[in-house]
Coordinates of N, CA and C in Angstrom, one line a residue:
M234 N 16.6 -44.8 24.8 CA 17.2 -43.5 24.8 C 17.3 -43.0 23.4
T235 N 17.6 -43.8 22.4 CA 17.8 -43.4 21.0 C 16.4 -43.0 20.4
V236 N 15.4 -43.8 20.8 CA 14.0 -43.5 20.3 C 13.6 -42.1 20.8
S237 N 13.8 -41.8 22.1 CA 13.5 -40.6 22.7 C 14.2 -39.4 22.0
R238 N 15.5 -39.6 21.8 CA 16.3 -38.6 21.1 C 15.8 -38.3 19.7
F239 N 15.4 -39.4 19.0 CA 14.9 -39.3 17.6 C 13.6 -38.5 17.6
R240 N 12.7 -38.8 18.6 CA 11.4 -38.1 18.7 C 11.7 -36.6 18.9
S241 N 12.6 -36.3 19.8 CA 12.9 -34.9 20.1 C 13.4 -34.2 18.9
L242 N 14.3 -34.8 18.2 CA 14.9 -34.3 16.9 C 13.8 -34.1 15.9
S243 N 12.9 -35.1 15.8 CA 11.8 -35.0 14.8 C 10.9 -33.8 15.1
R244 N 10.6 -33.6 16.4 CA 9.7 -32.5 16.8 C 10.4 -31.2 16.5
F245 N 11.7 -31.1 16.8 CA 12.4 -29.9 16.6 C 12.4 -29.6 15.1
A246 N 12.7 -30.6 14.2 CA 12.7 -30.4 12.8 C 11.3 -29.9 12.3
A247 N 10.3 -30.5 12.8 CA 8.9 -30.2 12.4 C 8.6 -28.7 12.8
T248 N 9.0 -28.4 14.0 CA 8.8 -27.0 14.4 C 9.5 -26.0 13.6
L249 N 10.8 -26.3 13.3 CA 11.6 -25.5 12.4 C 11.0 -25.3 11.0
L250 N 10.5 -26.4 10.5 CA 9.9 -26.4 9.2 C 8.6 -25.5 9.2
L251 N 7.8 -25.6 10.2 CA 6.6 -24.8 10.3 C 7.0 -23.3 10.4
W252 N 8.0 -23.0 11.2 CA 8.4 -21.6 11.4 C 8.9 -21.1 10.1
A253 N 9.7 -21.9 9.3 CA 10.2 -21.4 8.0 C 9.1 -21.1 7.0
V254 N 8.1 -22.0 7.0 CA 7.0 -21.8 6.1 C 6.2 -20.6 6.4
A255 N 5.9 -20.4 7.7 CA 5.2 -19.2 8.2 C 6.0 -18.0 7.9
S256 N 7.3 -18.0 8.0 CA 8.1 -16.8 7.7 C 8.0 -16.4 6.3
I257 N 8.1 -17.4 5.4 CA 8.0 -17.2 4.0 C 6.6 -16.6 3.6
A258 N 5.5 -17.1 4.2 CA 4.2 -16.5 4.0 C 4.1 -15.1 4.4
V259 N 4.7 -14.7 5.5 CA 4.6 -13.4 6.0 C 5.4 -12.5 5.2
A260 N 6.5 -12.9 4.6 CA 7.4 -12.1 3.8 C 7.0 -11.9 2.4
A261 N 5.9 -12.6 2.0 CA 5.4 -12.5 0.6 C 5.0 -11.0 0.3
P262 N 5.4 -10.5 -0.9 CA 5.1 -9.1 -1.2 C 3.6 -8.9 -1.3
L263 N 3.1 -7.7 -0.9 CA 1.7 -7.4 -1.0 C 1.4 -6.9 -2.4
S264 N 0.3 -7.4 -3.0 CA 0.0 -7.0 -4.3 C -0.9 -5.8 -4.4
A265 N -0.7 -5.0 -5.4 CA -1.4 -3.7 -5.6 C -1.6 -3.5 -7.1
T266 N -2.7 -2.9 -7.4 CA -3.0 -2.4 -8.8 C -3.1 -0.9 -8.8
L267 N -2.2 -0.3 -9.6 CA -2.2 1.2 -9.7 C -2.8 1.6 -11.0
Y268 N -3.8 2.4 -11.0 CA -4.5 2.9 -12.2 C -3.9 4.3 -12.5
R269 N -3.4 4.5 -13.7 CA -2.8 5.8 -14.0 C -3.2 6.3 -15.4
D270 N -3.0 7.6 -15.6 CA -3.2 8.2 -16.9 C -2.0 7.9 -17.7
A271 N -2.2 7.6 -19.0 CA -1.1 7.3 -19.9 C -0.1 8.5 -20.0
S272 N -0.6 9.7 -19.9 CA 0.3 10.8 -20.1 C 1.0 11.3 -18.9
C273 N 0.8 10.7 -17.7 CA 1.4 11.2 -16.5 C 2.7 10.5 -16.2
G274 N 3.7 11.3 -16.0 CA 5.1 10.7 -15.8 C 5.4 10.4 -14.3
C275 N 4.8 11.1 -13.4 CA 5.1 10.9 -12.0 C 4.5 9.6 -11.5
C276 N 3.5 9.1 -12.1 CA 2.9 7.8 -11.6 C 4.0 6.7 -11.7
H277 N 4.8 6.7 -12.7 CA 5.9 5.6 -12.8 C 6.8 5.7 -11.7
K278 N 7.1 7.0 -11.3 CA 8.1 7.2 -10.1 C 7.5 6.6 -8.8
Y279 N 6.1 6.8 -8.7 CA 5.5 6.3 -7.5 C 5.5 4.8 -7.5
V280 N 5.2 4.2 -8.7 CA 5.3 2.7 -8.8 C 6.7 2.2 -8.5
D281 N 7.7 2.9 -9.0 CA 9.1 2.5 -8.7 C 9.3 2.5 -7.2
H282 N 8.8 3.6 -6.5 CA 8.9 3.7 -5.1 C 8.3 2.6 -4.3
L283 N 7.1 2.2 -4.8 CA 6.4 1.0 -4.2 C 7.2 -0.3 -4.4
R284 N 7.6 -0.5 -5.6 CA 8.4 -1.7 -5.9 C 9.7 -1.8 -5.1
D285 N 10.4 -0.6 -5.0 CA 11.6 -0.6 -4.2 C 11.3 -1.0 -2.7
A286 N 10.1 -0.7 -2.3 CA 9.8 -1.1 -0.9 C 9.2 -2.5 -0.8
G287 N 9.2 -3.2 -1.9 CA 8.8 -4.6 -1.9 C 7.4 -4.9 -2.3
Y288 N 6.6 -3.9 -2.7 CA 5.3 -4.2 -3.1 C 5.3 -4.8 -4.5
D289 N 4.3 -5.7 -4.8 CA 4.2 -6.3 -6.1 C 3.1 -5.5 -6.8
V290 N 3.5 -4.6 -7.8 CA 2.5 -3.6 -8.3 C 2.2 -3.9 -9.8
T291 N 1.0 -4.0 -10.1 CA 0.5 -4.1 -11.5 C 0.0 -2.7 -11.9
V292 N 0.4 -2.3 -13.1 CA 0.0 -1.0 -13.6 C -1.1 -1.1 -14.6
A293 N -2.1 -0.4 -14.5 CA -3.2 -0.4 -15.5 C -3.6 1.0 -15.9
E294 N -4.1 1.1 -17.1 CA -4.5 2.4 -17.6 C -5.8 2.8 -16.9
M295 N -5.8 4.1 -16.6 CA -7.0 4.7 -15.8 C -8.3 4.7 -16.6
G296 N -8.2 4.9 -17.9 CA -9.4 5.1 -18.7 C -10.1 6.4 -18.3
N297 N -11.4 6.4 -18.2 CA -12.1 7.6 -17.8 C -11.9 7.8 -16.3
R298 N -11.0 8.8 -16.0 CA -10.7 9.0 -14.6 C -11.8 9.4 -13.7
A299 N -12.7 10.3 -14.2 CA -13.8 10.7 -13.4 C -14.7 9.5 -13.1
E300 N -15.0 8.7 -14.0 CA -15.8 7.5 -13.8 C -15.2 6.5 -12.9
R301 N -13.9 6.3 -13.1 CA -13.2 5.3 -12.2 C -13.2 5.8 -10.8
F302 N -12.9 7.1 -10.6 CA -12.9 7.6 -9.2 C -14.3 7.6 -8.6
R303 N -15.3 7.9 -9.4 CA -16.7 7.9 -8.9 C -17.0 6.5 -8.4
A304 N -16.7 5.5 -9.3 CA -17.0 4.1 -9.0 C -16.3 3.6 -7.7
A305 N -15.2 4.2 -7.4 CA -14.4 3.8 -6.2 C -14.8 4.6 -5.0
G306 N -15.7 5.6 -5.2 CA -16.1 6.4 -4.0 C -15.2 7.5 -3.7
V307 N -14.4 8.0 -4.7 CA -13.5 9.1 -4.4 C -14.2 10.4 -4.9
P308 N -14.4 11.3 -3.9 CA -15.0 12.6 -4.3 C -14.0 13.4 -5.1
P309 N -14.5 14.3 -6.0 CA -13.6 15.1 -6.9 C -12.5 15.9 -6.1
E310 N -12.9 16.4 -4.9 CA -11.9 17.2 -4.2 C -10.7 16.4 -3.6
L311 N -10.8 15.1 -3.7 CA -9.8 14.2 -3.1 C -9.0 13.5 -4.3
S312 N -9.2 13.9 -5.5 CA -8.6 13.2 -6.6 C -7.1 13.6 -6.8
S313 N -6.5 12.8 -7.6 CA -5.1 13.0 -7.9 C -4.8 12.3 -9.2
C314 N -3.6 12.1 -9.6 CA -3.3 11.6 -10.9 C -3.4 10.1 -11.0
H315 N -3.4 9.4 -9.9 CA -3.5 7.9 -9.9 C -4.3 7.4 -8.7
M316 N -4.7 6.2 -8.8 CA -5.4 5.5 -7.8 C -4.9 4.1 -7.7
M317 N -4.8 3.6 -6.5 CA -4.3 2.2 -6.2 C -5.3 1.5 -5.4
R318 N -5.4 0.2 -5.7 CA -6.2 -0.8 -4.9 C -5.2 -1.7 -4.3
I319 N -5.3 -1.7 -2.9 CA -4.3 -2.6 -2.2 C -5.0 -3.0 -0.9
G320 N -4.9 -4.3 -0.6 CA -5.4 -4.8 0.7 C -6.9 -4.5 0.9
G321 N -7.7 -4.4 -0.1 CA -9.1 -4.1 0.0 C -9.4 -2.6 0.2
Y322 N -8.4 -1.8 0.1 CA -8.5 -0.3 0.2 C -8.2 0.4 -1.1
V323 N -8.7 1.6 -1.2 CA -8.4 2.5 -2.3 C -7.4 3.6 -1.8
V324 N -6.3 3.8 -2.5 CA -5.3 4.8 -2.1 C -5.1 5.7 -3.2
V325 N -5.5 7.0 -3.1 CA -5.4 8.0 -4.1 C -4.2 8.9 -3.9
G326 N -3.4 9.0 -5.0 CA -2.4 10.0 -5.0 C -1.1 9.5 -4.4
H327 N -0.2 10.4 -4.2 CA 1.2 10.1 -3.8 C 1.3 9.9 -2.3
V328 N 0.5 9.1 -1.7 CA 0.5 8.8 -0.3 C 1.8 8.2 0.2
P329 N 2.5 8.8 1.2 CA 3.7 8.2 1.6 C 3.5 6.8 2.1
L330 N 4.6 5.9 1.9 CA 4.4 4.5 2.2 C 4.2 4.2 3.7
E331 N 4.7 5.1 4.6 CA 4.4 4.8 6.0 C 2.9 4.9 6.3
T332 N 2.2 5.8 5.6 CA 0.8 5.9 5.8 C 0.0 4.7 5.1
V333 N 0.5 4.3 4.0 CA -0.1 3.1 3.4 C 0.1 1.9 4.3
A334 N 1.3 1.7 4.9 CA 1.6 0.6 5.8 C 0.7 0.7 7.0
R335 N 0.5 1.9 7.6 CA -0.4 2.1 8.7 C -1.8 1.7 8.4
L336 N -2.3 2.1 7.2 CA -3.6 1.7 6.8 C -3.8 0.2 6.7
L337 N -2.8 -0.5 6.2 CA -2.9 -2.0 6.0 C -2.7 -2.7 7.4
R338 N -1.9 -2.1 8.3 CA -1.7 -2.6 9.6 C -3.0 -2.5 10.5
E339 N -3.5 -1.2 10.5 CA -4.7 -0.9 11.4 C -6.0 -1.4 10.8
Q340 N -6.1 -1.5 9.5 CA -7.4 -1.9 8.9 C -8.6 -1.3 9.4
P341 N -8.6 0.1 9.3 CA -9.9 0.8 9.8 C -11.0 0.5 8.9
D342 N -12.2 0.8 9.4 CA -13.5 0.5 8.7 C -13.8 1.7 7.8
I343 N -12.9 1.9 6.7 CA -13.1 3.0 5.7 C -12.8 2.4 4.4
K344 N -13.2 3.1 3.3 CA -13.0 2.6 1.9 C -11.6 2.9 1.5
G345 N -11.0 3.9 2.0 CA -9.6 4.2 1.6 C -9.2 5.6 2.0
I346 N -8.0 6.0 1.5 CA -7.4 7.3 1.9 C -6.9 8.0 0.6
A347 N -6.7 9.3 0.8 CA -6.2 10.1 -0.4 C -5.3 11.2 0.1
L348 N -4.3 11.5 -0.7 CA -3.5 12.7 -0.6 C -3.8 13.5 -1.9
P349 N -4.8 14.5 -1.8 CA -5.2 15.2 -3.0 C -4.1 15.9 -3.7
G350 N -4.3 16.1 -5.0 CA -3.4 16.8 -5.8 C -2.1 16.1 -6.0
M351 N -1.1 16.8 -6.3 CA 0.3 16.2 -6.5 C 1.3 17.1 -5.7
P352 N 1.3 17.0 -4.4 CA 2.1 17.9 -3.6 C 3.6 17.6 -3.8
I353 N 4.4 18.7 -3.9 CA 5.8 18.6 -4.1 C 6.4 18.0 -2.9
G354 N 7.4 17.1 -3.2 CA 8.1 16.4 -2.1 C 7.5 15.1 -1.7
T355 N 6.4 14.7 -2.3 CA 5.8 13.4 -1.9 C 6.5 12.3 -2.8
P356 N 6.3 11.0 -2.4 CA 7.0 10.0 -3.2 C 6.5 10.1 -4.7
G357 N 7.5 10.2 -5.6 CA 7.2 10.3 -7.0 C 7.2 11.7 -7.5
M358 N 7.1 12.7 -6.6 CA 7.1 14.1 -7.0 C 8.4 14.7 -6.7
P359 N 8.9 15.5 -7.7 CA 10.3 16.1 -7.4 C 10.2 17.3 -6.4
G360 N 11.3 17.6 -5.9 CA 11.4 18.8 -5.0 C 11.4 18.5 -3.6
E361 N 11.6 19.5 -2.8 CA 11.6 19.4 -1.3 C 10.2 19.6 -0.8
K362 N 9.8 19.0 0.3 CA 8.5 19.2 0.9 C 8.4 20.7 1.4
T363 N 7.3 21.3 1.0 CA 7.2 22.8 1.4 C 6.0 23.0 2.3
Q364 N 5.2 22.0 2.5 CA 4.0 22.1 3.4 C 3.7 20.8 4.0
P365 N 2.9 20.8 5.1 CA 2.5 19.5 5.7 C 1.6 18.7 4.7
F366 N 1.7 17.4 4.7 CA 0.8 16.6 3.8 C -0.3 16.2 4.7
V367 N -1.5 16.4 4.2 CA -2.7 15.9 5.0 C -3.4 14.8 4.2
V368 N -3.3 13.6 4.7 CA -4.0 12.5 4.1 C -5.4 12.3 4.7
R369 N -6.4 12.2 3.8 CA -7.7 12.1 4.3 C -8.4 10.8 4.0
T370 N -9.4 10.4 4.7 CA -10.2 9.3 4.4 C -11.0 9.7 3.2
L371 N -11.6 8.8 2.5 CA -12.5 9.1 1.4 C -13.8 9.8 1.8
Q372 N -14.1 9.8 3.1 CA -15.2 10.5 3.7 C -14.8 11.9 4.0
G373 N -13.5 12.3 3.9 CA -13.0 13.6 4.1 C -12.4 13.9 5.4
D374 N -12.4 12.9 6.3 CA -11.8 13.1 7.7 C -10.2 13.0 7.5
V375 N -9.5 13.7 8.4 CA -8.1 13.6 8.4 C -7.7 12.2 8.9
Y376 N -6.8 11.6 8.2 CA -6.3 10.3 8.6 C -4.9 10.4 9.1
A377 N -4.1 11.3 8.5 CA -2.7 11.5 8.9 C -2.2 12.9 8.5
R378 N -1.4 13.5 9.3 CA -0.7 14.7 9.0 C 0.8 14.4 9.0
L379 N 1.4 14.7 7.9 CA 2.9 14.4 7.8 C 3.7 15.6 7.5

């Protein structure tokens, strides 16, 4: 009876350990690299927003913006002040985090998404939202309306 009890306790402990290790792996922050222009102040606010949500963000200088966007497949009409690489995708502009999370959860067969310009009321931009936000795929299709 003691040996049987020991085996049950050992199995329980092993199961608990595996569950704990799996939980830690799932909870690890997602890494991102955000490319920004040195003169842009709102990019830091977007980075703070990402970090507050638990993302591990590395900030890098944009360099030649037109060239970096072109190399990433971002058409000029979808550009903004910064670009992020996260989870194998390109995210351009002040895209709300629920849309970034949706992209990473659904993993569509696209290169990335963009919220063109610097709309007032988006994460990192001051003021109240005055218009719907339209997030597009890099091919120009509507990905989300917020």
